[in-house]
Amino acid sequence: MRNKQSGGLPDDADLTRADSLAREIFSGVANKWALLIINALADRTLRFTELRTAVDGISHKMLAQTLRGLERDGVVHRTVYATVPPRVEYRLTEAGEGLLATVDGMCAWTHRYLAEIEAARSRFDARGAGNEQP
């Protein structure tokens, strides 16, 4: 991992430090569910059930947990409407929109190298790799 830590940044901005705030934030936004949620919210505001449909395979609990973390980090804004039943909507904040270029880049990288990665996995699995000692 490249860490562009330069002299003027506080220790909390150092991704190489296990106890840094930057590492904690990085862990929260750099997981598959967070990236898929950010991608789903790229163009529109969605309700919880719409997000669950948009992010295939995510459980109710994982979606709720990931949304709470993204809201806490200021990536997602949650709006609750006083209706019966309550209506809750989610949208990206400015910080969340700032992550879109990164998410788009990761999606483009995946599409570009999908066949190569699939071939590498097949070669790896065929030789029984992964069972030997490091």
Coordinates of N, CA, C and O in Angstrom, one line a residue:
M1 N 0.9 -1.2 0.0 CA 0.0 0.0 0.0 C 0.9 1.2 0.0 O 1.8 1.3 0.8
R2 N 0.6 2.1 -0.9 CA 1.4 3.4 -0.9 C 0.8 4.3 0.2 O -0.4 4.4 0.3
N3 N 1.6 4.9 0.9 CA 1.2 5.8 1.9 C 1.9 7.1 1.7 O 3.1 7.2 1.8
K4 N 1.2 8.1 1.2 CA 1.9 9.4 0.9 C 2.0 10.3 2.1 O 1.6 11.4 2.1
Q5 N 2.4 9.7 3.2 CA 2.6 10.4 4.5 C 3.7 11.3 4.3 O 4.8 10.9 4.0
S6 N 3.5 12.6 4.5 CA 4.6 13.5 4.4 C 4.7 14.3 5.7 O 3.8 14.1 6.6
G7 N 5.7 15.0 5.9 CA 6.0 15.6 7.1 C 4.9 16.4 7.8 O 4.8 16.4 9.0
G8 N 4.0 17.0 7.1 CA 3.0 17.8 7.7 C 1.7 17.1 8.2 O 0.9 17.8 8.8
L9 N 1.6 15.9 7.9 CA 0.3 15.2 8.3 C 0.4 14.6 9.7 O 1.5 14.1 10.1
P10 N -0.7 14.6 10.4 CA -0.7 14.0 11.8 C -0.6 12.5 11.7 O -0.9 11.9 10.7
D11 N -0.2 11.9 12.8 CA -0.2 10.5 12.9 C -1.5 9.8 12.5 O -1.5 8.7 12.0
D12 N -2.6 10.5 12.8 CA -3.9 9.9 12.5 C -4.2 9.7 11.0 O -5.1 9.1 10.6
A13 N -3.4 10.4 10.2 CA -3.5 10.3 8.7 C -2.6 9.2 8.1 O -2.7 9.0 6.9
D14 N -1.8 8.6 8.9 CA -0.9 7.6 8.5 C -1.5 6.2 8.3 O -1.8 5.5 9.3
L15 N -1.8 5.8 7.1 CA -2.4 4.5 6.8 C -1.6 3.3 7.3 O -2.2 2.2 7.5
T16 N -0.3 3.5 7.5 CA 0.5 2.3 7.9 C 0.4 2.1 9.4 O 0.8 1.0 9.9
R17 N -0.1 3.0 10.1 CA -0.3 2.8 11.6 C -1.6 2.1 11.9 O -2.6 2.6 11.5
A18 N -1.5 1.0 12.6 CA -2.7 0.3 13.0 C -3.7 1.1 13.8 O -4.9 0.8 13.7
D19 N -3.2 2.0 14.6 CA -4.1 2.8 15.4 C -4.6 4.1 14.9 O -5.1 5.0 15.6
S20 N -4.3 4.4 13.5 CA -4.7 5.7 13.0 C -6.1 5.7 12.6 O -6.8 4.7 12.2
L21 N -6.6 6.9 12.6 CA -8.0 7.2 12.2 C -8.1 6.9 10.7 O -9.1 6.4 10.2
A22 N -7.1 7.2 9.9 CA -7.1 7.0 8.5 C -7.3 5.5 8.2 O -8.1 5.1 7.3
R23 N -6.6 4.6 8.9 CA -6.7 3.2 8.7 C -8.2 2.7 9.1 O -8.7 1.9 8.4
E24 N -8.7 3.3 10.1 CA -10.1 2.9 10.5 C -11.1 3.3 9.4 O -12.0 2.6 9.1
I25 N -11.0 4.5 8.9 CA -11.8 5.0 7.9 C -11.7 4.1 6.6 O -12.6 3.7 6.0
F26 N -10.4 3.9 6.3 CA -10.1 3.1 5.1 C -10.7 1.7 5.2 O -11.3 1.2 4.2
S27 N -10.7 1.1 6.4 CA -11.3 -0.2 6.6 C -12.8 -0.2 6.4 O -13.4 -1.1 5.9
G28 N -13.4 1.0 6.8 CA -14.9 1.1 6.7 C -15.4 1.3 5.3 O -16.4 0.8 4.9
V29 N -14.6 2.0 4.4 CA -15.1 2.2 3.1 C -14.5 1.3 2.0 O -15.0 1.2 0.9
A30 N -13.4 0.6 2.4 CA -12.7 -0.3 1.4 C -13.1 -1.7 1.6 O -12.3 -2.6 1.6
N31 N -14.4 -2.0 1.7 CA -14.9 -3.4 1.7 C -15.9 -3.6 0.7 O -16.5 -2.6 0.2
K32 N -16.2 -4.8 0.3 CA -17.1 -5.0 -0.9 C -18.4 -4.4 -0.7 O -19.0 -3.8 -1.6
W33 N -19.0 -4.6 0.5 CA -20.4 -4.1 0.7 C -20.4 -2.5 0.6 O -21.3 -2.0 0.0
A34 N -19.5 -1.9 1.3 CA -19.4 -0.4 1.2 C -19.3 0.1 -0.2 O -20.0 1.0 -0.7
L35 N -18.4 -0.6 -1.0 CA -18.2 -0.1 -2.4 C -19.4 -0.4 -3.2 O -19.8 0.5 -4.1
L36 N -20.1 -1.5 -3.0 CA -21.3 -1.8 -3.8 C -22.4 -0.8 -3.4 O -23.2 -0.4 -4.3
I37 N -22.5 -0.4 -2.1 CA -23.5 0.5 -1.7 C -23.3 1.9 -2.3 O -24.2 2.6 -2.8
I38 N -22.0 2.3 -2.2 CA -21.6 3.6 -2.8 C -21.9 3.6 -4.3 O -22.5 4.6 -4.8
N39 N -21.6 2.5 -5.0 CA -22.0 2.4 -6.4 C -23.5 2.5 -6.7 O -23.9 3.2 -7.6
A40 N -24.2 1.9 -5.8 CA -25.7 1.9 -6.0 C -26.3 3.3 -5.8 O -27.3 3.6 -6.4
L41 N -25.7 4.0 -4.9 CA -26.2 5.4 -4.6 C -25.6 6.4 -5.5 O -25.8 7.6 -5.3
A42 N -24.8 6.0 -6.5 CA -24.1 7.0 -7.3 C -25.0 8.0 -8.0 O -24.7 9.2 -8.1
D43 N -26.1 7.5 -8.5 CA -27.0 8.4 -9.3 C -28.3 8.8 -8.7 O -29.0 9.6 -9.3
R44 N -28.6 8.2 -7.5 CA -29.9 8.5 -7.0 C -30.0 8.2 -5.5 O -29.1 7.5 -4.9
T45 N -31.0 8.7 -4.9 CA -31.4 8.5 -3.5 C -32.2 7.2 -3.5 O -33.1 7.0 -4.3
L46 N -31.9 6.3 -2.5 CA -32.6 5.0 -2.4 C -33.1 4.8 -1.0 O -32.5 5.2 0.0
R47 N -34.2 4.0 -0.9 CA -34.7 3.5 0.4 C -34.0 2.3 0.7 O -33.3 1.6 -0.2
F48 N -34.1 1.8 1.9 CA -33.4 0.6 2.4 C -33.7 -0.6 1.5 O -32.8 -1.3 1.1
T49 N -35.0 -0.8 1.3 CA -35.3 -2.0 0.5 C -34.8 -1.9 -0.9 O -34.5 -2.9 -1.5
E50 N -34.8 -0.7 -1.5 CA -34.3 -0.5 -2.8 C -32.8 -0.8 -2.9 O -32.3 -1.4 -3.8
L51 N -32.1 -0.4 -1.8 CA -30.6 -0.7 -1.7 C -30.4 -2.2 -1.6 O -29.5 -2.7 -2.2
R52 N -31.2 -2.8 -0.8 CA -31.0 -4.3 -0.6 C -31.2 -5.0 -1.9 O -30.5 -6.0 -2.2
T53 N -32.2 -4.5 -2.8 CA -32.4 -5.1 -4.1 C -31.2 -4.8 -5.0 O -30.7 -5.6 -5.8
A54 N -30.7 -3.6 -4.9 CA -29.6 -3.1 -5.8 C -28.3 -3.8 -5.5 O -27.5 -4.0 -6.4
V55 N -28.1 -4.2 -4.2 CA -26.8 -4.9 -3.8 C -27.2 -6.3 -3.6 O -27.4 -6.8 -2.4
D56 N -27.2 -7.1 -4.6 CA -27.6 -8.5 -4.6 C -26.7 -9.3 -3.6 O -25.4 -9.1 -3.6
G57 N -27.3 -10.1 -2.8 CA -26.5 -10.9 -1.9 C -26.3 -10.4 -0.5 O -25.8 -11.1 0.4
I58 N -26.6 -9.1 -0.3 CA -26.3 -8.5 1.0 C -27.5 -8.8 2.0 O -28.6 -8.8 1.6
S59 N -27.2 -9.2 3.2 CA -28.2 -9.5 4.2 C -28.7 -8.2 4.8 O -28.1 -7.1 4.7
H60 N -29.9 -8.3 5.4 CA -30.5 -7.1 6.0 C -29.5 -6.6 7.1 O -29.3 -5.4 7.2
K61 N -29.0 -7.5 7.9 CA -28.1 -7.1 9.0 C -26.8 -6.4 8.4 O -26.4 -5.3 8.9
M62 N -26.2 -7.0 7.4 CA -25.0 -6.4 6.8 C -25.3 -5.0 6.2 O -24.4 -4.1 6.3
L63 N -26.4 -4.9 5.5 CA -26.7 -3.6 4.9 C -26.9 -2.6 6.0 O -26.4 -1.5 5.8
A64 N -27.7 -2.9 7.0 CA -27.9 -1.9 8.1 C -26.5 -1.5 8.7 O -26.3 -0.4 9.0
Q65 N -25.7 -2.5 9.0 CA -24.4 -2.3 9.7 C -23.5 -1.4 8.8 O -22.9 -0.5 9.3
T66 N -23.5 -1.7 7.5 CA -22.6 -1.0 6.6 C -23.1 0.4 6.4 O -22.3 1.4 6.4
L67 N -24.4 0.6 6.3 CA -25.0 1.9 6.2 C -24.7 2.8 7.4 O -24.4 4.0 7.3
R68 N -24.8 2.2 8.6 CA -24.5 2.9 9.8 C -23.0 3.4 9.8 O -22.7 4.5 10.2
G69 N -22.1 2.5 9.4 CA -20.7 2.9 9.3 C -20.5 4.0 8.3 O -19.7 5.0 8.6
L70 N -21.1 3.9 7.1 CA -20.9 4.9 6.1 C -21.5 6.3 6.5 O -21.0 7.3 6.3
E71 N -22.6 6.2 7.3 CA -23.3 7.4 7.8 C -22.3 8.0 8.9 O -22.1 9.2 8.9
R72 N -21.8 7.2 9.7 CA -20.9 7.7 10.8 C -19.7 8.4 10.2 O -19.2 9.4 10.7
D73 N -19.2 7.8 9.1 CA -18.0 8.4 8.5 C -18.3 9.6 7.5 O -17.4 10.1 6.9
G74 N -19.6 9.9 7.4 CA -20.0 11.1 6.6 C -20.0 10.8 5.1 O -19.9 11.7 4.3
V75 N -20.1 9.5 4.7 CA -20.1 9.1 3.3 C -21.6 9.1 2.8 O -21.8 9.4 1.6
V76 N -22.5 8.7 3.7 CA -23.9 8.5 3.3 C -24.7 9.4 4.3 O -24.4 9.5 5.5
H77 N -25.7 10.0 3.7 CA -26.7 10.8 4.5 C -28.0 10.0 4.6 O -28.5 9.5 3.6
R78 N -28.5 9.9 5.8 CA -29.8 9.2 6.1 C -30.9 10.2 6.4 O -30.7 11.0 7.3
T79 N -32.0 10.1 5.7 CA -33.1 11.0 6.0 C -34.3 10.1 6.4 O -34.7 9.2 5.7
V80 N -34.9 10.5 7.6 CA -36.1 9.7 8.1 C -37.3 10.7 8.0 O -37.2 11.8 8.4
Y81 N -38.3 10.2 7.3 CA -39.5 10.9 7.2 C -40.6 10.4 8.2 O -40.7 9.2 8.4
A82 N -41.2 11.3 8.9 CA -42.2 11.0 9.9 C -43.5 10.5 9.3 O -44.5 11.3 9.3
T83 N -43.5 9.3 8.7 CA -44.7 8.8 8.1 C -44.9 7.4 8.8 O -44.1 6.9 9.6
V84 N -46.1 6.8 8.6 CA -46.4 5.5 9.1 C -46.6 4.6 7.9 O -47.6 4.8 7.1
P85 N -45.8 3.6 7.7 CA -44.5 3.3 8.5 C -43.5 4.4 8.1 O -43.6 5.0 7.1
P86 N -42.5 4.5 8.9 CA -41.4 5.5 8.7 C -40.7 5.2 7.3 O -40.5 4.1 6.9
R87 N -40.5 6.3 6.6 CA -39.7 6.2 5.3 C -38.3 6.7 5.5 O -38.1 7.8 6.1
V88 N -37.3 5.9 5.1 CA -35.9 6.2 5.3 C -35.3 6.2 4.0 O -35.4 5.2 3.2
E89 N -34.5 7.3 3.6 CA -33.8 7.3 2.4 C -32.3 7.6 2.6 O -32.0 8.2 3.6
Y90 N -31.5 7.1 1.7 CA -30.1 7.2 1.8 C -29.6 7.9 0.5 O -30.0 7.6 -0.6
R91 N -28.6 8.8 0.6 CA -27.9 9.4 -0.5 C -26.5 9.6 -0.1 O -26.1 9.7 1.0
L92 N -25.7 9.8 -1.2 CA -24.3 10.1 -0.9 C -24.1 11.5 -0.5 O -24.8 12.4 -1.0
T93 N -23.2 11.8 0.4 CA -22.8 13.1 0.8 C -21.7 13.6 -0.2 O -21.3 12.8 -1.1
E94 N -21.2 14.8 0.0 CA -20.1 15.3 -0.9 C -18.9 14.3 -0.7 O -18.2 14.0 -1.7
A95 N -18.6 13.9 0.5 CA -17.5 12.9 0.7 C -17.7 11.6 -0.1 O -16.8 11.0 -0.6
G96 N -19.0 11.2 0.0 CA -19.3 9.9 -0.7 C -19.2 10.1 -2.2 O -18.7 9.2 -2.9
E97 N -19.6 11.2 -2.7 CA -19.5 11.5 -4.2 C -18.0 11.6 -4.5 O -17.6 11.2 -5.6
G98 N -17.2 12.0 -3.6 CA -15.7 12.0 -3.8 C -15.1 10.6 -4.0 O -14.1 10.5 -4.6
L99 N -15.8 9.6 -3.4 CA -15.3 8.3 -3.5 C -15.7 7.6 -4.8 O -15.2 6.6 -5.2
L100 N -16.6 8.2 -5.5 CA -17.2 7.6 -6.8 C -16.1 7.3 -7.8 O -16.1 6.3 -8.5
A101 N -15.1 8.2 -7.9 CA -14.1 8.0 -8.9 C -13.3 6.8 -8.6 O -12.9 6.0 -9.5
T102 N -13.0 6.6 -7.3 CA -12.3 5.4 -6.9 C -13.1 4.1 -7.1 O -12.6 3.1 -7.6
V103 N -14.4 4.2 -6.8 CA -15.2 3.0 -7.0 C -15.3 2.7 -8.5 O -15.2 1.6 -8.9
D104 N -15.5 3.8 -9.3 CA -15.6 3.6 -10.7 C -14.3 3.0 -11.3 O -14.3 2.1 -12.1
G105 N -13.2 3.4 -10.7 CA -11.9 2.9 -11.2 C -11.7 1.4 -10.8 O -11.2 0.6 -11.6
M106 N -12.2 1.0 -9.6 CA -12.1 -0.4 -9.2 C -13.0 -1.2 -10.1 O -12.7 -2.3 -10.5
C107 N -14.2 -0.7 -10.5 CA -15.1 -1.4 -11.4 C -14.5 -1.6 -12.7 O -14.5 -2.7 -13.3
A108 N -13.9 -0.5 -13.2 CA -13.2 -0.6 -14.5 C -12.0 -1.6 -14.5 O -11.9 -2.4 -15.5
W109 N -11.3 -1.6 -13.4 CA -10.1 -2.5 -13.3 C -10.6 -3.9 -13.3 O -10.1 -4.8 -14.0
T110 N -11.7 -4.2 -12.6 CA -12.3 -5.5 -12.5 C -12.7 -6.0 -13.9 O -12.4 -7.1 -14.3
H111 N -13.4 -5.1 -14.6 CA -13.9 -5.5 -16.0 C -12.7 -5.7 -16.9 O -12.7 -6.7 -17.7
R112 N -11.7 -4.9 -16.8 CA -10.5 -5.0 -17.7 C -9.7 -6.3 -17.5 O -9.3 -6.9 -18.4
Y113 N -9.6 -6.7 -16.2 CA -8.8 -7.9 -15.9 C -9.5 -9.1 -15.5 O -8.9 -10.1 -15.0
L114 N -10.8 -9.1 -15.7 CA -11.6 -10.2 -15.2 C -11.2 -11.6 -15.8 O -11.0 -12.6 -15.1
A115 N -11.0 -11.6 -17.1 CA -10.5 -12.9 -17.8 C -9.1 -13.3 -17.3 O -8.9 -14.5 -17.1
E116 N -8.2 -12.3 -17.1 CA -6.9 -12.6 -16.7 C -6.9 -13.2 -15.2 O -6.2 -14.1 -14.9
I117 N -7.7 -12.6 -14.4 CA -7.8 -13.0 -13.0 C -8.4 -14.4 -13.0 O -8.0 -15.3 -12.2
E118 N -9.5 -14.6 -13.8 CA -10.1 -16.0 -13.8 C -9.1 -17.0 -14.3 O -9.0 -18.1 -13.7
A119 N -8.3 -16.7 -15.3 CA -7.2 -17.7 -15.8 C -6.2 -17.9 -14.7 O -5.8 -19.1 -14.5
A120 N -5.8 -16.9 -14.0 CA -4.8 -17.0 -12.9 C -5.3 -17.9 -11.8 O -4.6 -18.8 -11.2
R121 N -6.6 -17.7 -11.4 CA -7.2 -18.5 -10.4 C -7.3 -20.0 -10.8 O -7.0 -20.9 -10.0
S122 N -7.6 -20.2 -12.1 CA -7.7 -21.6 -12.6 C -6.3 -22.3 -12.5 O -6.2 -23.4 -12.1
R123 N -5.3 -21.5 -12.9 CA -3.9 -22.1 -12.9 C -3.5 -22.4 -11.4 O -2.9 -23.4 -11.1
F124 N -3.8 -21.4 -10.5 CA -3.5 -21.6 -9.1 C -4.2 -22.8 -8.5 O -3.6 -23.6 -7.8
D125 N -5.5 -22.9 -8.8 CA -6.3 -24.0 -8.3 C -5.8 -25.4 -8.8 O -5.8 -26.4 -8.1
A126 N -5.4 -25.4 -10.1 CA -5.0 -26.6 -10.8 C -3.8 -27.2 -10.2 O -3.6 -28.4 -10.2
R127 N -2.9 -26.3 -9.7 CA -1.6 -26.9 -9.2 C -1.7 -27.1 -7.7 O -0.8 -27.5 -7.0
G128 N -2.9 -26.9 -7.1 CA -3.1 -27.2 -5.7 C -2.4 -26.2 -4.8 O -2.2 -26.5 -3.7
A129 N -2.2 -25.0 -5.4 CA -1.5 -24.0 -4.6 C -2.4 -23.5 -3.5 O -3.6 -23.6 -3.5
G130 N -1.8 -23.0 -2.5 CA -2.5 -22.5 -1.3 C -2.4 -23.5 -0.2 O -2.7 -23.2 0.9
N131 N -2.0 -24.7 -0.5 CA -1.9 -25.7 0.5 C -0.5 -25.9 1.1 O -0.2 -26.5 2.1
E132 N 0.5 -25.2 0.3 CA 1.9 -25.3 0.8 C 2.2 -24.2 1.8 O 1.4 -23.3 2.0
Q133 N 3.3 -24.4 2.5 CA 3.7 -23.4 3.5 C 4.2 -22.2 2.9 O 4.8 -22.3 1.8
P134 N 4.1 -21.1 3.5 CA 4.7 -19.8 2.9 C 6.2 -19.8 2.8 O 6.9 -20.5 3.4

